N, CA and C of each residue as an Amber inpcrd file, in Angstrom:
protein
   351
   0.8440000  -1.1790000   0.0000000   0.0000000   0.0000000   0.0000000
   0.8890000   1.2420000   0.0000000   0.5120000   2.2290000  -0.7870000
   1.3000000   3.4490000  -0.9130000   1.1080000   4.3280000   0.3060000
   2.1570000   5.0420000   0.6720000   2.0690000   5.9840000   1.7800000
   1.3500000   7.2400000   1.3030000   0.4130000   7.7090000   2.1040000
  -0.3610000   8.8920000   1.7660000   0.1580000  10.0590000   2.5820000
   0.5690000  11.1210000   1.8920000   0.9770000  12.3390000   2.5800000
  -0.2920000  13.0950000   2.9040000  -0.4630000  13.4190000   4.1740000
  -1.6950000  14.0860000   4.5480000  -1.4390000  15.3140000   5.3970000
  -2.3550000  16.2130000   5.3140000  -2.3790000  17.4000000   6.1230000
  -2.7220000  16.9810000   7.5470000  -2.1720000  17.6100000   8.5550000
  -2.3920000  17.1550000   9.9220000  -3.8590000  17.2180000  10.3330000
  -4.6580000  18.0900000   9.7270000  -6.0570000  18.1770000  10.1020000
  -6.9850000  17.4570000   9.1130000  -6.4390000  16.5900000   8.2890000
  -7.2410000  15.7570000   7.3940000  -7.2890000  14.3580000   8.0220000
  -8.3960000  14.0600000   8.6530000  -8.5350000  12.8230000   9.4070000
  -8.4500000  11.5910000   8.5070000  -7.9340000  10.4860000   9.0280000
  -7.8590000   9.2490000   8.2390000  -9.2260000   8.7890000   7.7360000
 -10.2900000   9.0410000   8.5200000 -11.6400000   8.6700000   8.0930000
 -12.0490000   9.4460000   6.8410000 -11.6520000  10.7230000   6.7930000
 -11.9710000  11.5610000   5.6330000 -11.2310000  11.0370000   4.4080000
  -9.9430000  10.7270000   4.5740000  -9.1600000  10.1720000   3.4580000
  -9.7610000   8.8670000   2.9540000 -10.1970000   8.0250000   3.8660000
 -10.7810000   6.7380000   3.4860000 -12.0780000   6.9320000   2.7090000
 -12.9290000   7.8500000   3.1510000 -14.1840000   8.1110000   2.4390000
 -13.9360000   8.7110000   1.0570000 -12.9560000   9.6060000   0.9560000
 -12.6210000  10.1910000  -0.3470000 -12.1200000   9.1010000  -1.2850000
 -11.1900000   8.2870000  -0.8040000 -10.6240000   7.2110000  -1.6260000
 -11.7040000   6.2320000  -2.0690000 -12.5440000   5.8040000  -1.1490000
 -13.6070000   4.8560000  -1.4780000 -14.5670000   5.4410000  -2.5110000
 -14.9510000   6.6900000  -2.3190000 -15.8840000   7.3400000  -3.2440000
 -15.2810000   7.5050000  -4.6360000 -14.0050000   7.8910000  -4.6940000
 -13.3510000   8.0550000  -6.0030000 -13.2950000   6.7310000  -6.7660000
 -13.1620000   5.6280000  -6.0560000 -13.0880000   4.3150000  -6.7060000
 -14.4530000   3.7390000  -7.0570000 -15.5280000   4.2080000  -6.4090000
 -16.8270000   3.5640000  -6.6090000 -17.8530000   4.3820000  -7.3850000
 -17.7730000   5.6980000  -7.3560000 -18.7660000   6.5210000  -8.0550000
 -18.4810000   6.5050000  -9.5520000 -19.5130000   6.2720000 -10.3350000
 -19.3920000   6.3430000 -11.7880000 -19.7920000   7.7250000 -12.3000000
 -20.8970000   8.2590000 -11.7850000 -21.3800000   9.5930000 -12.1530000
 -21.8660000  10.2700000 -10.8770000 -21.4150000  11.4840000 -10.6170000
 -21.8890000  12.1960000  -9.4450000 -20.9110000  13.2390000  -8.9480000
 -21.1120000  13.6240000  -7.6920000 -20.3210000  14.6930000  -7.0800000
 -19.8820000  14.3010000  -5.6790000 -18.7130000  14.7800000  -5.2950000
 -18.2570000  14.7720000  -3.9060000 -18.0930000  16.2360000  -3.5220000
 -18.7010000  16.6350000  -2.4310000 -18.5720000  18.0120000  -1.9670000
 -17.9640000  17.9740000  -0.5710000 -16.7640000  18.5330000  -0.4470000
 -16.0600000  18.5810000   0.8310000 -16.1810000  19.9970000   1.3840000
 -16.7500000  20.1310000   2.5710000 -16.9180000  21.4300000   3.2050000
 -15.8320000  21.6010000   4.2610000 -15.1320000  22.7500000   4.1930000
 -14.0050000  23.0290000   5.0890000 -14.3470000  24.2220000   5.9660000
 -14.0930000  24.0490000   7.2640000 -14.2960000  25.1340000   8.2200000
 -13.1210000  25.1310000   9.1810000 -12.5330000  26.2860000   9.4040000
 -11.3500000  26.4270000  10.2640000 -10.2240000  25.4950000   9.8380000
 -10.1080000  25.2320000   8.5400000  -9.0400000  24.3930000   8.0130000
  -9.2970000  22.8990000   8.1070000 -10.4540000  22.4900000   8.6200000
 -10.7870000  21.0770000   8.7650000 -11.9470000  20.7070000   7.8520000
 -11.8790000  19.5260000   7.2580000 -13.0230000  19.0120000   6.5030000
 -14.0510000  18.5980000   7.5400000 -15.2020000  19.2800000   7.5390000
 -16.2200000  18.9930000   8.5430000 -17.3950000  18.2040000   7.9760000
 -17.5010000  18.1670000   6.6240000 -18.6380000  17.4650000   6.0290000
 -18.2710000  17.0140000   4.6280000 -18.7580000  15.8320000   4.2410000
 -18.6140000  15.3590000   2.8720000 -19.9840000  14.9200000   2.3840000
 -20.4010000  15.5030000   1.2780000 -21.6560000  15.1100000   0.6540000
 -21.3190000  14.2930000  -0.5850000 -22.0380000  13.2250000  -0.7770000
 -21.8060000  12.3510000  -1.9210000 -23.1250000  12.2130000  -2.6700000
 -23.1580000  12.7140000  -3.8860000 -24.3300000  12.5970000  -4.7350000
 -23.9630000  11.6980000  -5.8990000 -24.6550000  10.5860000  -6.0100000
 -24.3370000   9.6310000  -7.0580000 -25.5310000   9.4560000  -7.9810000
 -25.2480000   9.4630000  -9.2830000 -26.2820000   9.2580000 -10.2940000
 -26.0260000   7.9180000 -10.9690000 -27.0770000   7.2380000 -11.3190000
 -26.9520000   6.0030000 -12.0790000 -27.5760000   6.2420000 -13.4480000
 -26.7490000   6.1290000 -14.4710000 -27.2020000   6.3440000 -15.8400000
 -27.2730000   4.9770000 -16.5140000 -28.4740000   4.6050000 -16.9110000
 -28.6900000   3.2880000 -17.5160000 -28.5540000   3.3960000 -19.0270000
 -27.5290000   2.7290000 -19.5380000 -27.3040000   2.7420000 -20.9750000
 -26.5820000   1.4610000 -21.3620000 -26.5010000   1.2510000 -22.6500000
 -25.7860000   0.0670000 -23.1360000 -24.2740000   0.2400000 -22.9870000
 -23.8250000   1.4470000 -22.6700000 -22.3960000   1.7250000 -22.5070000
 -21.8130000   0.9750000 -21.3040000 -22.6110000   0.8470000 -20.2300000
 -22.1380000   0.1870000 -19.0140000 -22.4610000  -1.3070000 -19.1020000
 -21.4720000  -2.0990000 -19.4120000 -21.6730000  -3.5350000 -19.5410000
 -21.1660000  -4.3010000 -18.3250000 -20.5030000  -3.6080000 -17.3910000
 -19.9100000  -4.2860000 -16.2340000 -20.8150000  -4.2790000 -15.0170000
 -21.9010000  -3.5400000 -15.0160000 -22.7730000  -3.4570000 -13.8590000
 -22.4680000  -2.2220000 -13.0230000 -23.2890000  -2.0240000 -12.0070000
 -23.1850000  -0.8200000 -11.1960000 -22.6310000  -1.0760000  -9.8050000
 -22.6390000  -2.3120000  -9.3560000 -22.1320000  -2.6500000  -8.0290000
 -20.7100000  -3.1590000  -8.1690000 -19.7970000  -2.5000000  -7.4560000
 -18.3910000  -2.9030000  -7.5150000 -18.0500000  -3.6850000  -6.2560000
 -17.6110000  -4.9130000  -6.4380000 -17.2520000  -5.7450000  -5.3000000
 -15.7860000  -5.6740000  -4.9630000 -14.9530000  -5.4940000  -5.9530000
 -13.5070000  -5.4700000  -5.7310000 -12.9750000  -4.0450000  -5.8510000
 -13.1310000  -3.2970000  -4.7810000 -12.6880000  -1.9020000  -4.7480000
 -11.1890000  -1.8810000  -4.4860000 -10.4240000  -1.1840000  -5.3150000
  -8.9720000  -1.1140000  -5.0950000  -8.6440000  -0.5560000  -3.7090000
  -7.5870000  -1.0940000  -3.1060000  -7.2050000  -0.6610000  -1.7650000
  -6.1890000   0.4760000  -1.7880000  -5.5430000   0.7110000  -2.9160000
  -4.5110000   1.7470000  -2.9910000  -5.0840000   3.1240000  -3.1810000
  -4.1980000   4.0790000  -3.1850000  -4.5580000   5.4800000  -3.3710000
  -5.0640000   5.6910000  -4.7930000  -6.1050000   6.5090000  -4.9310000
  -6.6350000   6.8750000  -6.2450000  -5.6880000   7.8780000  -6.8870000
  -5.6010000   7.8800000  -8.2070000  -4.6520000   8.7540000  -8.9030000
  -4.9080000  10.2430000  -8.6550000  -6.1460000  10.6430000  -8.3500000
  -6.4610000  12.0530000  -8.1040000  -6.4540000  12.4100000  -6.6250000
  -6.2280000  11.4360000  -5.7550000  -6.2750000  11.6960000  -4.3210000
  -5.2440000  12.7380000  -3.9020000  -4.0350000  12.6590000  -4.4120000
  -2.9890000  13.6340000  -4.0590000  -3.3670000  15.0390000  -4.5410000
  -3.9960000  15.1460000  -5.7080000  -4.4130000  16.4600000  -6.2190000
  -5.5220000  17.0580000  -5.3480000  -6.4130000  16.2070000  -4.8750000
  -7.4980000  16.6830000  -4.0160000  -6.9320000  17.1640000  -2.6790000
  -6.0000000  16.4080000  -2.1120000  -5.3580000  16.8100000  -0.8590000
  -4.6120000  18.1290000  -1.0440000  -3.9480000  18.2910000  -2.1840000
  -3.2310000  19.5410000  -2.4690000  -4.1970000  20.7270000  -2.5490000
  -5.3820000  20.5130000  -3.1130000  -6.3740000  21.5870000  -3.2040000
  -6.9190000  21.9600000  -1.8230000  -6.9460000  20.9970000  -0.9040000
  -7.4280000  21.2670000   0.4460000  -6.3960000  22.0070000   1.2920000
  -5.1180000  21.9440000   0.9010000  -4.0500000  22.6180000   1.6520000
  -4.3130000  24.1220000   1.6820000  -4.2810000  24.6880000   2.8450000
  -4.4320000  26.1310000   2.9720000  -5.8600000  26.6370000   2.9040000
  -6.8150000  25.7870000   2.5930000  -8.2140000  26.2040000   2.5260000
  -8.7600000  26.2770000   3.9550000  -9.1420000  27.4440000   4.3890000
  -9.6440000  27.6170000   5.7560000 -11.1700000  27.5130000   5.8040000
 -11.8370000  28.1520000   4.8520000 -13.2950000  28.1230000   4.7790000
 -13.6900000  27.9630000   3.3180000 -14.6000000  27.0530000   3.0410000
 -15.0760000  26.9050000   1.6720000 -15.4360000  25.4780000   1.3320000
 -15.4570000  25.1910000   0.0370000 -15.8280000  23.8670000  -0.4420000
 -14.9460000  23.4480000  -1.6000000 -14.7770000  22.1400000  -1.7010000
 -14.1140000  21.5270000  -2.8460000 -15.1500000  20.5980000  -3.4610000
 -15.4850000  20.8470000  -4.7150000 -16.4960000  20.0470000  -5.4100000
 -15.8000000  19.2360000  -6.4840000 -15.9600000  17.9190000  -6.4250000
 -15.3230000  17.0090000  -7.3700000 -16.4270000  16.3670000  -8.2000000
 -16.3920000  16.6040000  -9.5080000 -17.3880000  16.0260000 -10.4190000
 -16.7810000  14.8020000 -11.0710000 -17.5220000  13.7050000 -11.0280000
 -17.0480000  12.4330000 -11.5790000 -17.9770000  12.0000000 -12.7060000
 -17.3800000  11.6950000 -13.8530000 -18.1360000  11.2130000 -15.0130000
 -17.4800000   9.9480000 -15.5380000 -18.2870000   8.9460000 -15.7400000
 -17.8120000   7.6590000 -16.2790000 -16.6530000   7.0960000 -15.4470000
 -16.7360000   7.2670000 -14.1270000 -15.7330000   6.7370000 -13.2220000
 -14.4320000   7.5230000 -13.1560000 -14.3880000   8.6800000 -13.8140000
 -13.1650000   9.4890000 -13.8390000 -13.4570000  10.8930000 -13.3200000
 -12.4670000  11.4730000 -12.6390000 -12.6120000  12.8500000 -12.1710000
 -12.6170000  13.7600000 -13.3870000 -13.7220000  14.4850000 -13.5740000
 -13.8680000  15.3600000 -14.7350000 -13.5630000  16.8150000 -14.3890000
 -13.8010000  17.1930000 -13.1310000 -13.6120000  18.6010000 -12.7610000
 -13.4460000  18.7150000 -11.2500000 -12.5890000  19.6250000 -10.8330000
 -12.4460000  19.9740000  -9.4190000 -12.6690000  21.4750000  -9.3140000
 -13.6210000  21.8560000  -8.4810000 -13.9660000  23.2690000  -8.3110000
 -13.7360000  23.6410000  -6.8470000 -13.0210000  24.7230000  -6.6360000
 -12.6920000  25.1680000  -5.2820000 -13.3430000  26.5210000  -5.0260000
 -14.1400000  26.5880000  -3.9800000 -14.7730000  27.8310000  -3.5790000
 -14.2120000  28.2080000  -2.2200000 -13.5320000  29.3510000  -2.1450000
 -12.9170000  29.7760000  -0.8950000 -13.6690000  30.9630000  -0.3310000
 -13.9650000  30.8890000   0.9480000 -14.6180000  31.9930000   1.6430000
 -13.6140000  32.5750000   2.6140000 -13.6440000  33.8840000   2.7500000
 -12.7180000  34.5490000   3.6650000 -13.5250000  35.3380000   4.6880000
 -13.1210000  35.2060000   5.9180000 -13.7560000  35.9490000   7.0080000
 -13.0370000  37.2780000   7.1610000 -13.7890000  38.3600000   7.1230000
 -13.2050000  39.6910000   7.2510000 -13.7770000  40.3260000   8.5120000
 -12.9290000  40.4890000   9.5060000 -13.3620000  41.0400000  10.7890000
 -12.7890000  42.4210000  11.0490000 -11.8490000  42.8780000  10.2400000
 -11.0930000  44.0870000  10.5390000 -11.7350000  45.3740000  10.0280000
 -12.5990000  45.2840000   9.0300000 -13.0840000  46.4920000   8.3810000
 -14.1730000  47.1730000   9.1830000 -14.0900000  48.4670000   9.2270000
 -15.1030000  49.2760000   9.8710000 -15.4390000  50.4500000   8.9580000
 -16.6260000  50.9740000   9.1500000 -17.0560000  52.1220000   8.3740000
 -16.3530000  53.3940000   8.8350000 -16.6730000  54.5150000   8.2120000
 -16.0170000  55.7760000   8.5670000 -16.3700000  56.2300000   9.9730000
 -17.5000000  55.7710000  10.5000000 -17.9200000  56.1760000  11.8250000
 -17.7970000  55.0380000  12.8390000 -17.0200000  54.0150000  12.5000000
 -16.8310000  52.8990000  13.4090000 -18.0060000  51.9460000  13.5060000
 -18.9340000  52.0480000  12.5410000 -20.1530000  51.2320000  12.6130000
 -20.0760000  49.9410000  11.8000000 -18.9200000  49.5760000  11.2700000
 -18.8050000  48.3370000  10.4920000 -19.3010000  48.5110000   9.0830000
 -19.3490000  47.4110000   8.3550000 -19.7630000  47.4510000   6.9520000
 -21.2160000  47.0530000   6.8590000
C-alpha cells in the first residue's frame, strides 16, 4: 500500500471516504466542506445512468485498496483552505472537474464612523 501524505487536520476517516468514493462513483459529485481548516462534512451525490455503454454493472465488489490517482491532487487543493468547499465532479468513473470555492472571514473592516460594513 502506498504511503499517503496528509495534512495534519485531514482525518484518516476523511481520506478513506474520499478514496472509497473516487473508486466507486461512476457519475456524481463529492462536496467537501471546510471550516477552520478542517473538513467537517462530505456530501456524496451519485447518479446512475442506464445505458448500453455500461456492460460491467453498477455494483463494484472489488474496490482497489490503494490510493486513487487524483487523491494527491485533491489533498493539495485542500491545503491552505480555511473556509469553503471543494467540489469534485465524476463522469464515467473518472474525475472530470475539481472546483474550489474559498470563503474569507473579514473582521477588521469598519465604516467611517466605526459602525462596520
